[in-house]
Short mmCIF file of C-alpha atoms and ligand atoms in Angstrom, two decimals:
data_model
loop_
_atom_site.label_atom_id
_atom_site.label_comp_id
_atom_site.label_asym_id
_atom_site.label_seq_id
_atom_site.Cartn_x
_atom_site.Cartn_y
_atom_site.Cartn_z
CA GLN A 709 -0.16 0.33 0.27
CA LYS A 710 2.76 2.31 1.31
CA ILE A 711 4.34 1.83 -2.80
CA LEU A 712 0.78 2.19 -4.24
CA ASP A 713 0.69 5.33 -1.86
CA ALA A 714 4.14 7.12 -2.89
CA ASN A 715 4.10 10.26 -4.17
CA HIS A 716 7.07 9.60 -5.64
CA ILE A 717 9.67 7.14 -6.65
CA TYR A 718 12.96 6.55 -6.68
CA ILE A 719 15.16 3.48 -8.50
CA THR A 720 18.67 3.65 -7.44
CA ALA A 721 21.34 0.16 -9.10
CA CYS A 722 24.88 0.36 -10.80
CA GLY A 723 25.87 -0.64 -14.49
CA THR A 724 23.74 -3.17 -16.11
CA SER A 725 21.36 -2.96 -13.62
CA TRP A 726 20.71 0.61 -14.15
CA HIS A 727 19.81 0.47 -17.45
CA ALA A 728 17.21 -1.88 -16.46
CA ALA A 729 15.75 0.62 -13.76
CA LEU A 730 15.82 3.29 -15.96
CA ILE A 731 12.91 1.15 -18.28
CA GLY A 732 11.84 -0.20 -15.33
CA SER A 733 11.35 4.53 -14.66
CA TYR A 734 9.70 4.50 -17.39
CA ILE A 735 7.55 1.62 -17.00
CA ILE A 736 6.03 2.73 -13.77
CA GLU A 737 5.79 6.04 -14.72
CA GLU A 738 3.04 4.92 -18.00
CA LEU A 739 0.86 2.50 -16.04
CA LEU A 740 1.00 4.15 -11.90
CA ASN A 741 1.35 8.01 -13.60
CA VAL A 742 4.00 8.74 -10.24
CA PRO A 743 7.34 11.26 -10.59
CA VAL A 744 10.12 7.90 -10.24
CA LYS A 745 14.01 9.17 -10.33
CA VAL A 746 16.33 6.78 -11.83
CA GLU A 747 19.87 7.23 -9.66
CA TYR A 748 23.08 5.93 -10.28
CA ALA A 749 23.96 4.21 -7.04
CA SER A 750 27.06 6.11 -6.12
CA GLU A 751 26.05 8.99 -6.88
CA PHE A 752 23.40 8.74 -5.35
CA ARG A 753 25.25 7.17 -1.80
CA TYR A 754 27.07 11.05 -1.15
CA ARG A 755 24.48 13.34 -2.24
CA GLU A 756 21.93 15.46 -0.56
CA THR A 757 19.00 13.94 -1.40
CA ALA A 758 15.13 14.56 -0.74
CA VAL A 759 14.31 11.65 0.08
CA ASN A 760 12.29 11.24 3.45
CA THR A 761 9.17 9.72 4.98
CA ASP A 762 7.55 9.15 2.61
CA SER A 763 10.13 7.72 -0.25
CA VAL A 764 9.70 4.18 -1.71
CA VAL A 765 13.86 3.69 -3.11
CA ILE A 766 14.08 0.94 -5.09
CA CYS A 767 17.28 -1.04 -5.60
CA VAL A 768 18.52 -3.18 -9.05
CA SER A 769 21.61 -5.58 -8.30
CA GLN A 770 21.91 -8.55 -10.00
CA SER A 771 24.74 -9.82 -7.55
CA GLY A 772 23.24 -7.90 -4.18
CA GLU A 773 26.59 -7.27 -2.88
CA THR A 774 27.05 -3.82 -4.91
CA ALA A 775 28.77 -2.09 -2.50
CA ASP A 776 27.46 1.75 -3.67
CA THR A 777 24.28 -0.13 -4.04
CA LEU A 778 24.37 -1.47 -0.92
CA ALA A 779 24.89 2.10 0.50
CA ALA A 780 22.44 4.14 -1.46
CA ILE A 781 20.48 1.89 0.50
CA ARG A 782 21.17 2.32 3.30
CA LYS A 783 21.63 6.10 3.51
CA ALA A 784 17.59 5.45 1.86
CA ARG A 785 16.53 3.53 4.96
CA GLU A 786 18.42 6.10 8.13
CA LYS A 787 16.50 7.85 6.04
CA GLY A 788 13.31 6.48 6.44
CA ALA A 789 12.40 5.54 3.39
CA LEU A 790 10.56 2.08 2.06
CA THR A 791 13.20 0.20 0.91
CA LEU A 792 12.27 -2.29 -1.94
CA GLY A 793 15.03 -4.36 -3.41
CA ILE A 794 15.36 -6.80 -7.29
CA MET A 795 18.40 -9.32 -6.77
CA ASN A 796 18.92 -12.95 -8.24
CA VAL A 797 21.03 -13.98 -5.45
CA VAL A 798 19.31 -15.57 -2.65
CA GLY A 799 20.28 -13.76 0.50
CA SER A 800 23.30 -11.40 -0.93
CA SER A 801 23.14 -8.11 2.09
CA ILE A 802 20.47 -5.43 -0.27
CA ALA A 803 18.75 -8.78 -0.09
CA ARG A 804 19.19 -8.71 3.67
CA GLU A 805 18.52 -5.61 3.96
CA THR A 806 15.35 -4.10 1.99
CA HIS A 807 12.38 -4.32 3.70
CA CYS A 808 11.33 -5.74 1.35
CA GLY A 809 11.59 -7.24 -1.98
CA VAL A 810 11.93 -10.20 -5.58
CA TYR A 811 14.14 -11.82 -6.80
CA ILE A 812 14.61 -12.17 -10.24
CA HIS A 813 15.10 -15.99 -10.46
CA ALA A 814 17.38 -16.05 -13.24
CA GLY A 815 20.16 -18.18 -12.70
CA PRO A 816 23.86 -17.19 -11.23
CA GLU A 817 25.45 -15.24 -14.33
CA ILE A 818 28.03 -16.91 -14.96
CA GLY A 819 30.19 -14.83 -16.94
CA VAL A 820 31.68 -10.87 -15.36
CA ALA A 821 28.50 -9.64 -18.06
CA SER A 822 24.86 -8.92 -17.53
CA THR A 823 23.13 -10.47 -19.39
CA LYS A 824 19.98 -12.76 -18.22
CA ALA A 825 19.46 -11.37 -15.66
CA PHE A 826 19.08 -7.48 -17.75
CA THR A 827 16.58 -9.08 -19.53
CA ALA A 828 14.51 -10.89 -16.05
CA GLN A 829 14.92 -7.18 -14.34
CA VAL A 830 12.80 -5.70 -17.68
CA THR A 831 10.50 -8.76 -17.35
CA ILE A 832 9.80 -8.11 -13.49
CA PHE A 833 8.92 -4.52 -14.03
CA ASN A 834 6.80 -5.15 -15.94
CA LEU A 835 4.92 -8.18 -13.31
CA ILE A 836 5.77 -4.87 -10.73
CA GLY A 837 3.99 -2.80 -12.88
CA ILE A 838 0.91 -4.46 -13.46
CA LEU A 839 0.89 -5.89 -10.26
CA LEU A 840 0.63 -2.13 -8.59
CA ALA A 841 -1.79 -0.89 -11.88
CA GLN A 842 -4.07 -3.76 -11.43
CA LYS A 843 -3.98 -2.37 -7.66
CA LYS A 844 -4.69 1.09 -8.27
CA ASN A 845 -7.28 0.11 -11.39
CA SER A 846 -4.89 2.50 -13.54
CA ASP A 847 -5.22 1.32 -17.77
CA VAL A 848 -6.44 -2.31 -17.96
CA GLU A 849 -5.86 -2.19 -21.70
CA ILE A 850 -2.21 -1.93 -21.57
CA ILE A 851 -1.90 -3.90 -18.00
CA LYS A 852 -4.20 -6.85 -20.13
CA THR A 853 -1.72 -6.86 -23.59
CA ILE A 854 1.34 -7.04 -20.62
CA ILE A 855 -0.11 -10.73 -19.74
CA ASN A 856 -0.49 -11.30 -23.03
CA ASP A 857 2.69 -11.03 -24.06
CA LEU A 858 4.92 -12.54 -21.35
CA GLY A 859 3.21 -15.37 -21.64
CA ILE A 860 4.67 -15.84 -25.51
CA LEU A 861 7.62 -13.97 -24.68
CA PRO A 862 9.90 -17.12 -24.28
CA ARG A 863 9.13 -17.96 -27.06
CA LEU A 864 9.61 -15.06 -29.06
CA VAL A 865 12.68 -14.74 -27.00
CA GLN A 866 14.06 -18.45 -28.12
CA SER A 867 13.34 -17.25 -31.87
CA VAL A 868 15.85 -14.36 -31.33
CA LEU A 869 18.34 -16.32 -29.85
CA ASP A 870 17.60 -18.73 -33.66
CA GLN A 871 19.56 -15.80 -35.12
CA GLY A 872 22.61 -16.43 -33.50
CA ASN A 873 24.81 -16.90 -36.72
CA HIS A 874 23.35 -14.33 -38.77
CA ILE A 875 24.41 -11.92 -36.07
CA SER A 876 28.24 -13.51 -35.63
CA ALA A 877 28.27 -13.29 -40.12
CA ILE A 878 27.11 -9.28 -39.62
CA ALA A 879 29.84 -9.36 -36.56
CA GLN A 880 32.56 -10.40 -39.03
CA ASP A 881 32.11 -7.30 -40.73
CA PHE A 882 32.79 -5.67 -37.73
CA ILE A 883 36.25 -6.81 -36.33
CA ASP A 884 38.20 -4.14 -37.02
CA VAL A 885 36.58 -1.12 -36.56
CA GLU A 886 37.34 0.95 -33.06
CA ASN A 887 34.05 2.51 -32.99
CA PHE A 888 30.43 2.38 -31.90
CA LEU A 889 27.49 3.87 -31.82
CA TYR A 890 24.86 2.82 -30.49
CA LEU A 891 21.20 4.79 -31.06
CA GLY A 892 17.55 4.17 -30.17
CA ARG A 893 13.98 6.76 -28.41
CA GLY A 894 11.58 6.44 -25.49
CA TYR A 895 11.82 2.72 -24.03
CA GLN A 896 14.75 1.57 -26.99
CA PHE A 897 16.90 4.25 -25.22
CA PRO A 898 18.44 2.15 -22.33
CA VAL A 899 18.87 -0.33 -24.60
CA ALA A 900 21.27 1.17 -26.84
CA LEU A 901 22.89 2.18 -23.12
CA GLU A 902 22.96 -1.50 -22.54
CA GLY A 903 24.49 -3.18 -26.51
CA ALA A 904 27.25 0.13 -25.83
CA LEU A 905 27.58 -0.95 -22.42
CA LYS A 906 27.87 -5.18 -23.97
CA LEU A 907 29.43 -4.54 -26.59
CA LYS A 908 32.64 -2.09 -24.32
CA GLU A 909 32.54 -5.05 -21.96
CA ILE A 910 33.11 -7.99 -24.45
CA SER A 911 35.32 -6.93 -27.04
CA TYR A 912 36.89 -4.12 -25.97
CA ILE A 913 35.47 -1.99 -27.93
CA HIS A 914 34.62 1.97 -27.43
CA ALA A 915 31.27 2.33 -27.79
CA GLU A 916 28.25 5.23 -26.90
CA GLY A 917 24.30 5.05 -26.23
CA TYR A 918 23.06 8.34 -27.51
CA PRO A 919 18.90 8.55 -27.60
CA ALA A 920 18.36 9.31 -31.01
CA ALA A 921 17.13 12.60 -30.89
CA GLU A 922 20.57 14.21 -29.21
CA MET A 923 22.69 13.26 -31.87
CA LYS A 924 22.67 16.39 -33.58
CA HIS A 925 24.29 17.88 -30.78
CA GLY A 926 27.74 16.40 -30.56
CA PRO A 927 28.13 13.35 -31.14
CA ILE A 928 26.16 13.67 -35.30
CA ALA A 929 30.02 15.23 -35.88
CA LEU A 930 31.60 11.45 -34.81
CA ILE A 931 30.49 9.74 -37.58
CA ASP A 932 32.02 8.96 -40.87
CA ASP A 933 32.67 5.53 -42.36
CA ASN A 934 34.63 4.64 -40.19
CA MET A 935 31.53 5.05 -37.16
CA PRO A 936 29.00 2.16 -37.24
CA VAL A 937 25.46 3.07 -35.47
CA VAL A 938 23.69 0.89 -34.58
CA PHE A 939 19.69 2.22 -34.71
CA ILE A 940 17.15 -0.71 -32.50
CA VAL A 941 13.53 0.85 -34.70
CA THR A 942 10.44 -0.55 -32.45
CA HIS A 943 6.93 0.71 -34.31
CA LYS A 944 6.81 3.47 -31.27
CA GLY A 945 8.43 7.11 -32.70
CA TYR A 946 8.64 4.58 -35.81
CA ASP A 947 9.09 7.90 -38.16
CA LYS A 948 11.86 9.96 -35.26
CA ILE A 949 13.45 7.19 -35.39
CA VAL A 950 13.91 7.15 -39.25
CA SER A 951 14.50 10.44 -40.09
CA ASN A 952 17.49 9.99 -37.41
CA ILE A 953 18.52 7.22 -39.50
CA GLN A 954 18.58 8.99 -42.50
CA GLU A 955 20.95 12.24 -41.22
CA VAL A 956 24.17 8.87 -40.33
CA ARG A 957 23.17 7.51 -43.84
CA ALA A 958 23.50 11.01 -46.02
CA ARG A 959 27.30 11.59 -43.30
CA GLY A 960 28.29 7.91 -45.28
CA GLY A 961 27.70 6.80 -41.34
CA LYS A 962 28.20 2.04 -41.23
CA ILE A 963 23.85 1.04 -39.77
CA ILE A 964 23.27 -2.37 -38.40
CA ILE A 965 19.46 -2.03 -37.41
CA ILE A 966 17.85 -3.59 -34.95
CA SER A 967 14.49 -3.64 -36.01
CA SER A 968 10.87 -5.19 -34.81
CA VAL A 969 9.81 -3.14 -38.02
CA MET A 970 10.27 -5.01 -41.36
CA ASN A 971 9.98 -2.88 -44.59
CA LYS A 972 11.42 -1.29 -48.09
CA GLU A 973 12.51 1.49 -46.35
CA LEU A 974 15.02 0.37 -43.70
CA GLU A 975 16.31 -2.34 -46.25
CA ASN A 976 17.77 0.56 -48.08
CA TYR A 977 19.19 2.38 -45.06
CA SER A 978 21.19 -0.10 -43.86
CA ASP A 979 23.96 -2.03 -44.49
CA HIS A 980 22.81 -5.12 -41.39
CA ILE A 981 18.90 -5.41 -40.48
CA ILE A 982 18.46 -7.72 -37.08
CA GLN A 983 14.80 -7.88 -37.21
CA VAL A 984 13.19 -9.12 -33.98
CA PRO A 985 9.75 -9.69 -32.50
CA LYS A 986 6.60 -6.75 -32.23
CA ILE A 987 5.51 -6.94 -28.35
CA ASN A 988 4.06 -4.66 -25.51
CA HIS A 989 6.63 -1.62 -26.05
CA CYS A 990 7.59 -2.13 -22.12
CA LEU A 991 8.40 -5.93 -22.82
CA GLN A 992 10.20 -4.46 -26.06
CA PRO A 993 13.57 -4.30 -24.60
CA VAL A 994 14.07 -7.85 -24.16
CA LEU A 995 14.04 -8.48 -27.42
CA THR A 996 16.22 -6.08 -28.69
CA THR A 997 18.53 -6.06 -25.57
CA ILE A 998 19.20 -9.87 -27.07
CA PRO A 999 20.71 -9.11 -30.08
CA LEU A 1000 23.17 -6.16 -29.18
CA GLN A 1001 24.43 -9.43 -26.43
CA ILE A 1002 24.22 -11.70 -29.01
CA LEU A 1003 26.32 -9.08 -31.34
CA ALA A 1004 29.12 -8.22 -28.13
CA TYR A 1005 29.49 -11.09 -27.79
CA HIS A 1006 30.99 -12.43 -31.68
O1 M6R B 1487 25.44 -7.04 -9.49
P1 M6R B 1487 24.44 -5.44 -10.07
O2 M6R B 1487 23.92 -6.01 -11.25
O3 M6R B 1487 24.64 -4.52 -8.31
O4 M6R B 1487 26.11 -4.88 -10.18
C1 M6R B 1487 26.16 -3.92 -10.61
C2 M6R B 1487 26.60 -3.95 -12.09
O5 M6R B 1487 28.51 -3.90 -11.19
C3 M6R B 1487 26.77 -5.06 -13.26
O6 M6R B 1487 26.10 -4.90 -13.89
C4 M6R B 1487 28.16 -4.45 -14.54
O7 M6R B 1487 27.71 -3.46 -15.34
C5 M6R B 1487 28.00 -5.48 -15.69
N1 M6R B 1487 29.10 -6.55 -14.98
C6 M6R B 1487 28.00 -5.19 -16.42
O8 M6R B 1487 27.47 -5.83 -17.49
#
């Protein structure tokens, strides 16, 4: 009830979990119509915040042991906030020190790169969003769609995983490249950040993620035929992102498109396309992130 009554929510995390948190903030704001602020735990813990006894502070951590996230949650507790954890590792410090929470049960992350934890975190934010929205009697139509799409999500994830060979072949064209840009809008902006982080972490290739429309405020200066750009395209905001693609095309940038839309226009504008199935926009990041993980891997 305290979460439902909250007039503001903070979400705090680091790295990939922060990217999932950003998507989570979009979901909660959209489904519950409550303002949500996302903070890097490493900033939040040292900053004077307005957190008080009316605040709800959600933290996201795969390991449940990240020192900054743990410190952020301790600080939130000291200020009297209700703390909620979204963790993978059962019995971890953050799980023990939050008032309540959810385990994502993604299974152990074997490598350093957080992958299945990210998609599970996004899925859990959908579950939290629909649970709270149901209790608040918010827009039932979107809730029904998300519930329905959760049912088909495993099959759709498999269909993306099945494209491993296609994505591997694309990667061969870029093995000598030293920089990448990842661009997305709306729910796909955090996906762009995550795609760039995975490439840095797995392939040691410099990459940056940006909101696609921010490109014209600086990064566009970097675009030439040595700068591949990965665009994440979905039905939501389609026309807007196509105009961003045209801007990159005009400067000779190599374009890889991850898309839930398939048409001739995108084929004309891109060097490579990876198609993903269309699903509700709150869940779509699950399907658009996986090809980026596979691309980074190859
Ligand atoms: O265990 P956590 O989710 O708290 O870890 C936070 C980050 O260190 C982590 O997500 C890191 O960014 C990943 N290795 C990225 O793949």
